[in-house]
CSV table of C-alpha atoms and ligand atoms in Angstrom, one decimal:
chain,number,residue,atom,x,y,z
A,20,UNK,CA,-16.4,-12.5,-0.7
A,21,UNK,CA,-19.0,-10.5,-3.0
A,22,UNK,CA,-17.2,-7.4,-3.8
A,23,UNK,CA,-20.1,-5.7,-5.4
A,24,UNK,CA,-20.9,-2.8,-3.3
A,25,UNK,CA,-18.5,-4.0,-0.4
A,26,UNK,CA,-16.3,-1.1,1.4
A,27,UNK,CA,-12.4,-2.4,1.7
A,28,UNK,CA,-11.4,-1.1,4.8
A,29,UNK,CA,-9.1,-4.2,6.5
A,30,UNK,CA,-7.0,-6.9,5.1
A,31,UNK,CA,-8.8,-9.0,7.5
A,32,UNK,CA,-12.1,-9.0,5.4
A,33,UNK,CA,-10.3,-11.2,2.7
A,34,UNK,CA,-9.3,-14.7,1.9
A,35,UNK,CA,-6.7,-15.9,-0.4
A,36,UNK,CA,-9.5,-17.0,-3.5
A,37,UNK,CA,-10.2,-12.7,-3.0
A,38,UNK,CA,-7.0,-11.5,-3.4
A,39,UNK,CA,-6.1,-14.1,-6.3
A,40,UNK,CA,-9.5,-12.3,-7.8
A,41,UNK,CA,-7.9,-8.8,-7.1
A,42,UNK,CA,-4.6,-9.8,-8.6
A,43,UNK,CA,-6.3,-11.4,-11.6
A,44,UNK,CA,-8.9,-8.4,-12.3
A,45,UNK,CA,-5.4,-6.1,-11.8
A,46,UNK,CA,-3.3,-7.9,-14.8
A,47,UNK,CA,-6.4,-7.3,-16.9
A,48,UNK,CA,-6.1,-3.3,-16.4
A,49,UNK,CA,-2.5,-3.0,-17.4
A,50,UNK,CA,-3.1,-2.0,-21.3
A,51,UNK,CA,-5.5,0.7,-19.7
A,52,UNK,CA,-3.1,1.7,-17.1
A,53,UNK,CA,-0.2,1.8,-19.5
A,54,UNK,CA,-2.8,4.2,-21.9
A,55,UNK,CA,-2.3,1.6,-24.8
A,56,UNK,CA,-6.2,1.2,-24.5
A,57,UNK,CA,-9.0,3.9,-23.0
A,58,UNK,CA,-12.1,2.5,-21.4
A,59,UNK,CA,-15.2,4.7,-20.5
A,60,UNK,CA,-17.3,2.2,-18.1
A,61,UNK,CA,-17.3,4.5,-15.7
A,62,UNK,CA,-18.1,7.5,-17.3
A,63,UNK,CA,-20.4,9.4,-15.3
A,64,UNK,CA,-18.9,8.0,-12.2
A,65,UNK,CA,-17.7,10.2,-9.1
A,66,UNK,CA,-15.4,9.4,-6.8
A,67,UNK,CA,-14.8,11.1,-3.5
A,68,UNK,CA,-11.1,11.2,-2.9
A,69,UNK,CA,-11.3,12.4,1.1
A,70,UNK,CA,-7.5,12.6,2.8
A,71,UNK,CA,-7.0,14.1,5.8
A,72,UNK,CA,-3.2,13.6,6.5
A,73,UNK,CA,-0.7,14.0,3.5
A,74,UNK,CA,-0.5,11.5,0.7
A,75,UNK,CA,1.1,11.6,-2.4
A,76,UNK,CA,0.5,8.2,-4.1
A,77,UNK,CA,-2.0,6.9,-2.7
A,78,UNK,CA,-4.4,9.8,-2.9
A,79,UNK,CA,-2.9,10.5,-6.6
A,80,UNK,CA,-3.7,6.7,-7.4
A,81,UNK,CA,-6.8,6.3,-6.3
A,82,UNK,CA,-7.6,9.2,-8.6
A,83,UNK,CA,-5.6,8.3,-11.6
A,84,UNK,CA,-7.2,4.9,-11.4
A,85,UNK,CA,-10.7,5.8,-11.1
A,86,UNK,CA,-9.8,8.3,-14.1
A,87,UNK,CA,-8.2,6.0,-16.2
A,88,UNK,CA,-11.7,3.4,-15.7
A,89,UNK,CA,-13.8,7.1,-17.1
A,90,UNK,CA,-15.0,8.4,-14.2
A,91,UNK,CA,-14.5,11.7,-12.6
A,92,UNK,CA,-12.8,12.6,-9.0
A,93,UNK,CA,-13.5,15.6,-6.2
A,94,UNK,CA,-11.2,15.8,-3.7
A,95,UNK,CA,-11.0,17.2,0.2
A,96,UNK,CA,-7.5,17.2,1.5
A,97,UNK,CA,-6.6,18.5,4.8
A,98,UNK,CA,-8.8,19.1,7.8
A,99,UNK,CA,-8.8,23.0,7.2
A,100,UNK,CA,-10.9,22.5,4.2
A,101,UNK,CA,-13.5,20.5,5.4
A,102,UNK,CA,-16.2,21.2,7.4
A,103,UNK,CA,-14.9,18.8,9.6
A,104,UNK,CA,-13.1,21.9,10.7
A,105,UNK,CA,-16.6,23.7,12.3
A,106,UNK,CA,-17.1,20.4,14.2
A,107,UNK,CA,-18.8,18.2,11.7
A,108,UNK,CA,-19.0,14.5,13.0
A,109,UNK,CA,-17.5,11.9,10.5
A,110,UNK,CA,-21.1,10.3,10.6
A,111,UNK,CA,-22.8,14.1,9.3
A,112,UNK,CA,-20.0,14.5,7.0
A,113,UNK,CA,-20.3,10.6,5.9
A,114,UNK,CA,-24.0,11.2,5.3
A,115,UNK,CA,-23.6,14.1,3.0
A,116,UNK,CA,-20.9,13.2,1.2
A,117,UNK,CA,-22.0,9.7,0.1
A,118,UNK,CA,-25.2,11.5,-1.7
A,119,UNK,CA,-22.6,13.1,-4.0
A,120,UNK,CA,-20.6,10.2,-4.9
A,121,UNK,CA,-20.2,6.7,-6.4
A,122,UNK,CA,-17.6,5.6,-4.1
A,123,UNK,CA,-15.7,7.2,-1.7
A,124,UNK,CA,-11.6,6.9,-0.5
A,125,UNK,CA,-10.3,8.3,2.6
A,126,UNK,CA,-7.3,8.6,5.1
A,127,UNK,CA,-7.7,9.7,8.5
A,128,UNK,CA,-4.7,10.6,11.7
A,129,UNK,CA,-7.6,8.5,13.4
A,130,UNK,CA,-7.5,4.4,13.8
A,131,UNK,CA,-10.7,3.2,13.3
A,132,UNK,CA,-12.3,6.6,11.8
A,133,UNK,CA,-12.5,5.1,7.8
A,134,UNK,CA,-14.6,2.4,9.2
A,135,UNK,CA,-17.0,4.6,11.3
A,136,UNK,CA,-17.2,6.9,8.2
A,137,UNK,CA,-18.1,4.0,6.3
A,138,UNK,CA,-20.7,3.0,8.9
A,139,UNK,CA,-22.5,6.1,7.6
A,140,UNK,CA,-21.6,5.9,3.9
A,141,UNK,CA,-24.5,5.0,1.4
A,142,UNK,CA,-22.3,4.0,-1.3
A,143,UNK,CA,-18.6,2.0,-0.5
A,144,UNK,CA,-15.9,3.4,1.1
A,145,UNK,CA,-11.9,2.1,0.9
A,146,UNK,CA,-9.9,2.6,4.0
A,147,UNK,CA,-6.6,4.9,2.6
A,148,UNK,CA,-4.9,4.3,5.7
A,149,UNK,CA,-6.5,5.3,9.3
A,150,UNK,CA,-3.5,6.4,11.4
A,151,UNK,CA,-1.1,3.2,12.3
A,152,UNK,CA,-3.7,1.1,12.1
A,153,UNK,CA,-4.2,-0.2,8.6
A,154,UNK,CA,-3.6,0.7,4.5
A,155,UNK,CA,-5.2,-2.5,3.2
A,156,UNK,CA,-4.9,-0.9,-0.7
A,157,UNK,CA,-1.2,-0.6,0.4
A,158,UNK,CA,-0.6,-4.1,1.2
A,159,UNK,CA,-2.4,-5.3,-1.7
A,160,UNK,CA,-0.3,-3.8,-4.5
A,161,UNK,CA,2.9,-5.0,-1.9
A,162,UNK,CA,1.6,-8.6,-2.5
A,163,UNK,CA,0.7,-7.8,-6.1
A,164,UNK,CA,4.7,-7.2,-6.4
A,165,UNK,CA,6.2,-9.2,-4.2
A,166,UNK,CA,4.5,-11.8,-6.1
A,167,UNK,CA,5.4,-10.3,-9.8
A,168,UNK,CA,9.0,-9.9,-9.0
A,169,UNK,CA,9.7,-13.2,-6.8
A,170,UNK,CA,7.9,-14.6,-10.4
A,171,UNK,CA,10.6,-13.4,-12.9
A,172,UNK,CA,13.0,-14.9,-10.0
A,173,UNK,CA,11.9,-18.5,-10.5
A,174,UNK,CA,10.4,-18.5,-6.7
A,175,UNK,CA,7.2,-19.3,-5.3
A,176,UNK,CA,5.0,-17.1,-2.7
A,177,UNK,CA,5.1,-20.0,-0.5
A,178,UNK,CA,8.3,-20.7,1.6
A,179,UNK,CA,9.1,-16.5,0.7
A,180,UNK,CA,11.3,-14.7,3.3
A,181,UNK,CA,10.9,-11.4,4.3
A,182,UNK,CA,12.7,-8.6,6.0
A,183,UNK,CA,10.9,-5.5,7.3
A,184,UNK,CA,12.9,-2.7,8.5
A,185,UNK,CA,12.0,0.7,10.3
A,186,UNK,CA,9.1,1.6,12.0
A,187,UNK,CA,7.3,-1.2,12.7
A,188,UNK,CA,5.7,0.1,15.3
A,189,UNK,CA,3.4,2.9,13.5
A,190,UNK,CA,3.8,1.9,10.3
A,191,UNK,CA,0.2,1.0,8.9
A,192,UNK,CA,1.6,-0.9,5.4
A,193,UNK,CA,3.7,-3.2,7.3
A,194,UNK,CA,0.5,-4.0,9.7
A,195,UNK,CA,-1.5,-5.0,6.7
A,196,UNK,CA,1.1,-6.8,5.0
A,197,UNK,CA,2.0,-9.1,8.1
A,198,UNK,CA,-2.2,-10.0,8.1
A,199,UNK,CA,-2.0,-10.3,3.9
A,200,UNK,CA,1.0,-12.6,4.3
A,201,UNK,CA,-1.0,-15.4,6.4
A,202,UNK,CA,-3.0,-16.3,3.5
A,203,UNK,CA,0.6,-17.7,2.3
A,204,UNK,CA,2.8,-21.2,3.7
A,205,UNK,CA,5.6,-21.3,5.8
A,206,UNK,CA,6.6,-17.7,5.4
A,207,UNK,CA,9.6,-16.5,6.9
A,208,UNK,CA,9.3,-12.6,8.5
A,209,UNK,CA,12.5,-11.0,9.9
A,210,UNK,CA,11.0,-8.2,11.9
A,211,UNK,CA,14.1,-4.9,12.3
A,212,UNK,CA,13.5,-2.5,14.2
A,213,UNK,CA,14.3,-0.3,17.6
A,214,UNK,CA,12.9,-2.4,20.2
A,215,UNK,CA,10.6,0.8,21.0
A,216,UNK,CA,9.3,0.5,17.7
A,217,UNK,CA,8.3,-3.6,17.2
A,218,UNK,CA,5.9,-4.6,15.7
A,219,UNK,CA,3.0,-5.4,17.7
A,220,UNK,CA,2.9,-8.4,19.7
A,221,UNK,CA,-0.6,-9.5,18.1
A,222,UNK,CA,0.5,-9.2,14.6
A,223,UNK,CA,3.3,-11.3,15.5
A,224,UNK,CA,1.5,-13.8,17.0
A,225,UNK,CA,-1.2,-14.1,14.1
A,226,UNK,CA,1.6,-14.9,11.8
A,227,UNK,CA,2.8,-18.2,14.5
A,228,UNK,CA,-0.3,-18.8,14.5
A,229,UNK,CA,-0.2,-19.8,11.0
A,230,UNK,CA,3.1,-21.3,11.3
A,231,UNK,CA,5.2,-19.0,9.4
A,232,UNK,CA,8.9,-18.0,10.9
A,233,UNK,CA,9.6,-15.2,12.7
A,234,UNK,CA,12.7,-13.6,13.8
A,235,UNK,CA,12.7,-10.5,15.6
A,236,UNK,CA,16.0,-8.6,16.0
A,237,UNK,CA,17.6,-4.9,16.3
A,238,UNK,CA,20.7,-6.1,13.6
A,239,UNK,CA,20.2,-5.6,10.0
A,240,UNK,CA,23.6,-6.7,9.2
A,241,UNK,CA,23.1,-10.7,9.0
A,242,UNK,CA,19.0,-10.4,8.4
A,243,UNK,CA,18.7,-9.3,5.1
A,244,UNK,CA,19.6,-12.5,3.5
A,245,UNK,CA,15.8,-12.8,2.0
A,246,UNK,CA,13.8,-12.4,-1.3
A,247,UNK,CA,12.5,-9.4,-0.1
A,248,UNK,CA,13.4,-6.5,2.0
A,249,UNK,CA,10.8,-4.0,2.7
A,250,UNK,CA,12.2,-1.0,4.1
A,251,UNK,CA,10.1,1.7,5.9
A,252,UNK,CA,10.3,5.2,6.9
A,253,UNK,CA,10.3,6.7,10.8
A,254,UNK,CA,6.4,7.7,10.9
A,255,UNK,CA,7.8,10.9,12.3
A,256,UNK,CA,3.9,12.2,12.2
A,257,UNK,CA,2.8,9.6,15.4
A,258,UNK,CA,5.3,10.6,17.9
A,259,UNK,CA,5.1,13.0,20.6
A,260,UNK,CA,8.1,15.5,18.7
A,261,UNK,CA,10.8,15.7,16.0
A,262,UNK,CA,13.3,15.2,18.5
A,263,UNK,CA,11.4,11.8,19.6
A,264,UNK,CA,11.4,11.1,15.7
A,265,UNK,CA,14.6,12.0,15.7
A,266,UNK,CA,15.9,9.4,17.7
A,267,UNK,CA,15.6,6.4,15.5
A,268,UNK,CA,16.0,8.4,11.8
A,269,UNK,CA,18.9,7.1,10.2
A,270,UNK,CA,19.3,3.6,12.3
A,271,UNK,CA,18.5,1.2,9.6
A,272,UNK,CA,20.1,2.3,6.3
A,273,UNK,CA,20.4,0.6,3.0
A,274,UNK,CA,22.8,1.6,0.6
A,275,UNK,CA,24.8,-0.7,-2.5
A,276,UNK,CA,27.9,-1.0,-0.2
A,277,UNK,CA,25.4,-3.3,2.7
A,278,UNK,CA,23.5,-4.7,0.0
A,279,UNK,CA,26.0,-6.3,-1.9
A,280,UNK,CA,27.5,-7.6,1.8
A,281,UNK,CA,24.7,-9.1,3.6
A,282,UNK,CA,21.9,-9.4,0.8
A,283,UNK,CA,21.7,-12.2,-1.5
A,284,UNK,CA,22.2,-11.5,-4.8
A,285,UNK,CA,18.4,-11.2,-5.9
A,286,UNK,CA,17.1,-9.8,-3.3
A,287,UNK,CA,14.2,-7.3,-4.3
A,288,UNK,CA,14.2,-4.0,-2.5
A,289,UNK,CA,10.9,-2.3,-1.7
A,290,UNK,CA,9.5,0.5,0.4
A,291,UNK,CA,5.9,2.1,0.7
A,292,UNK,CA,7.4,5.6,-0.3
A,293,UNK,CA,7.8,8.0,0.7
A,294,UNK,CA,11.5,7.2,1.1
A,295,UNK,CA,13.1,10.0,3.7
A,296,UNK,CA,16.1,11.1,1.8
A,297,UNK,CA,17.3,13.7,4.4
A,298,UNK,CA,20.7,13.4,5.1
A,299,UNK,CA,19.8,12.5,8.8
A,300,UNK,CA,17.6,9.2,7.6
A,301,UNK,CA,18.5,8.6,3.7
A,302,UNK,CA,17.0,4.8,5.0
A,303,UNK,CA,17.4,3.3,1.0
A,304,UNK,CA,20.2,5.6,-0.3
A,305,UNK,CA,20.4,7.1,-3.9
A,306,UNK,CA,23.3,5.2,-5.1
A,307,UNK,CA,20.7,2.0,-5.4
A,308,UNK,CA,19.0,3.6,-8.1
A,309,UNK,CA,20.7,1.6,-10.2
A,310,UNK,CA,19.9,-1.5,-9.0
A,311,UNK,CA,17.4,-3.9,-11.0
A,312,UNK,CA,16.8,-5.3,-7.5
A,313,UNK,CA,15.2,-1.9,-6.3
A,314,UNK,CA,11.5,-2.7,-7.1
A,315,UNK,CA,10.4,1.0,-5.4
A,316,UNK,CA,9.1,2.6,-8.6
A,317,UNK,CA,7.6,-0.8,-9.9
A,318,UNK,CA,5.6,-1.3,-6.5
A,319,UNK,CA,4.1,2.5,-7.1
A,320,UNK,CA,3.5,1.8,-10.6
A,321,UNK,CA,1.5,-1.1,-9.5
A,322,UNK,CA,-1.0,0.9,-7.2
A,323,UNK,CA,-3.1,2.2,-10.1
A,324,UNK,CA,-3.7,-1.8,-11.4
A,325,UNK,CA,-4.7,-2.9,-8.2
A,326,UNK,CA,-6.7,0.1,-7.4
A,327,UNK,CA,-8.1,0.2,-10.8
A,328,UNK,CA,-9.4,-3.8,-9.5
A,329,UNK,CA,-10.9,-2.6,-6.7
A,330,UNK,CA,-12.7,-0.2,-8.2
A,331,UNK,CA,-14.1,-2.3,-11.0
A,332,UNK,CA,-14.9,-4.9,-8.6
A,333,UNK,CA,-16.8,-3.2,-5.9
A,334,UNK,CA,-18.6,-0.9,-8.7
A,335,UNK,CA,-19.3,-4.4,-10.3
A,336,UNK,CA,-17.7,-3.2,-13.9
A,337,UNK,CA,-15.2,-5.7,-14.3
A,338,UNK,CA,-16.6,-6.9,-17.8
A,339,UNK,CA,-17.5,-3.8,-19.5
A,340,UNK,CA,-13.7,-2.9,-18.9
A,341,UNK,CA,-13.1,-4.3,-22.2
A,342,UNK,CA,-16.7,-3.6,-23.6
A,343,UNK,CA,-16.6,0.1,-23.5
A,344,UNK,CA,-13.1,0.6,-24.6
A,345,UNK,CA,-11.2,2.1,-27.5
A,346,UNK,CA,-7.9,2.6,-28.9
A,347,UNK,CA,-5.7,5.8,-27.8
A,348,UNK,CA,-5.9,8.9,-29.8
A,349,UNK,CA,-2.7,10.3,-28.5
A,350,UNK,CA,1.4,9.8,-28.5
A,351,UNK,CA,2.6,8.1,-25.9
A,352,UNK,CA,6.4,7.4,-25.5
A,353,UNK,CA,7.3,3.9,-25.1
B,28,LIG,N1,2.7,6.1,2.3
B,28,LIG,C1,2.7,5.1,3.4
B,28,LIG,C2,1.5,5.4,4.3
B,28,LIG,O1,0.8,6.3,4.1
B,28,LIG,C3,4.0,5.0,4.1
B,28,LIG,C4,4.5,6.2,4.8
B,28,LIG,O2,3.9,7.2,4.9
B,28,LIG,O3,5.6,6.0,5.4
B,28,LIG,O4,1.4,4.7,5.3
């Protein structure tokens, strides 16, 4: 695909040779994302950093990312503070927004609502996850680590299996992932969840169709053998109540005591984050922290590189990255 000037808002919009670009523009950011290196190409840049449901990394990312390329970031978080509030349409607001930045990144409670923004956008938009429908940043820096860490195992993308536990149902990251994963061969996808919360029948089919394995099931003990497990939380935000939520919280936990039964001994642990640590749900426990195997804090880390890619890819920078940059005037711990 031509990335320059191209909103991202679905996994389905690329092919593999795209996200082998992605991945190889995202190695090429790590000396700016580790601040051994500053680069200004984007100085004068704006982006608009629009959520409207709570984020933490993501939002965060996208913002540290654009910084870290030199540009500058305005944010709107929360319905409350936008006009959106007084009955502004997403096609108003889309209007008017894109004549005051660059590029713009949103979340919305609503599936479908980053790509009808974008409709209306005059500069690209990146979908930051739109309800359960899709987080197609999200699934790219999953890949991005699935692939770094099954790497420094010795193993190859191809023939990978995969467990995904939770919510499988709502849960937008595991959606993209499942389309992001068909670009692979003969991929093996262990599906665990509540059977009122599987993941949906036409995501499973897409990945038969491309004749990779999958196993659907309510056990995790005896289907976490894999190289990866990807653990998710109870999207607690799409359900009628709490006490609906509340029904499945704390059915699928991971702790060192299961993992060192019924994992192998690489596997690679991973969760979009937020993890829910309440006592009630605690579905990756503390006492993994540990583990070299827990990948959680890797996979954030890995955001800002892949975000940093998009970014210099849509906003066609990607060689004055290097150009424009300088050494670091400040101390930085190792
Ligand atoms: N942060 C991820 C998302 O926004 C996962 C989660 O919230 O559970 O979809």
């Amino acid at each position: 695909m031509d990335f320059k000037g191209s909103h991202i808002l679905s996994i389905e919009q690329f092919e593999r040779a795209d996200i082998e670009r992605i991945f190889e523009v995202a190695d090429r950011m790590e000396p700016y994302a580790l601040r051994k290196r500053i680069t200004r190409v984007l100085d004068g840049a704006i982006l608009g950093n629009m959520f409207f449901e709570p984020s933490t990394r993501t939002r965060v990312s996208f913002g540290s990312a654009f910084n870290l390329l030199g540009g500058a970031v305005r944010e709107t978080t929360g319905f409350e503070s936008s006009a959106i509030a007084k009955g502004e349409s997403l096609y108003d607001t889309a209007r008017v927004l894109s004549g005051y930045s660059d590029v713009i990144c949103m979340r919305h409670p609503q599936a479908g609502s980053v790509a009808e923004f974008a409709a209306a956008s005059r500069v690209p938009v990146m979908n930051g996850g739109d309800g359960p429908n899709e987080h197609p940043t999200q699934a790219l820096l999953d890949l991005y680590t699935i692939r770094k860490e099954v790497a420094s195992k010795g193993r190859s993308m191809d023939e990978l299996r995969i467990a995904m536990i939770g919510d499988l149902k709502y849960g937008r990251t595991v959606h993209s992932l499942c389309k992001l994963l068909k670009v692979y061969n003969n991929v093996t996808v262990t599906l665990i969840s509540p059977r009122e919360l599987q993941m949906p029948e036409e995501l499973v089919e897409g990945l038969r169709e491309v004749g990779h394995q999958v196993v659907v099931t309510d056990q995790l003990e005896g289907s976490i053998n894999s190289d990866i497990v990807y653990s998710t939380r109870i999207q607690e935000e799409r359900f009628g109540s709490k006490e609906e939520a509340d029904l499945y919280r704390g059915k699928f936990r991971l702790n060192q005591q299961i993992y060192t039964k019924y994992c192998e001994p690489n596997t690679v642990i991973m969760h979009p984050l937020p993890r829910d640590s309440r006592a009630e749900a605690n579905e990756l426990d503390n006492d993994l922290n540990e583990n070299p195997n827990l990948a959680i804090f890797r996979q954030a880390d890995n955001g800002v590189l892949v975000r940093m890619a998009l970014f210099a890819l849509v906003l066609d920078v990607v060689d004055g990255v290097d150009k424009y940059s300088s050494d670091v005037n400040w101390y930085r711990p190792e």
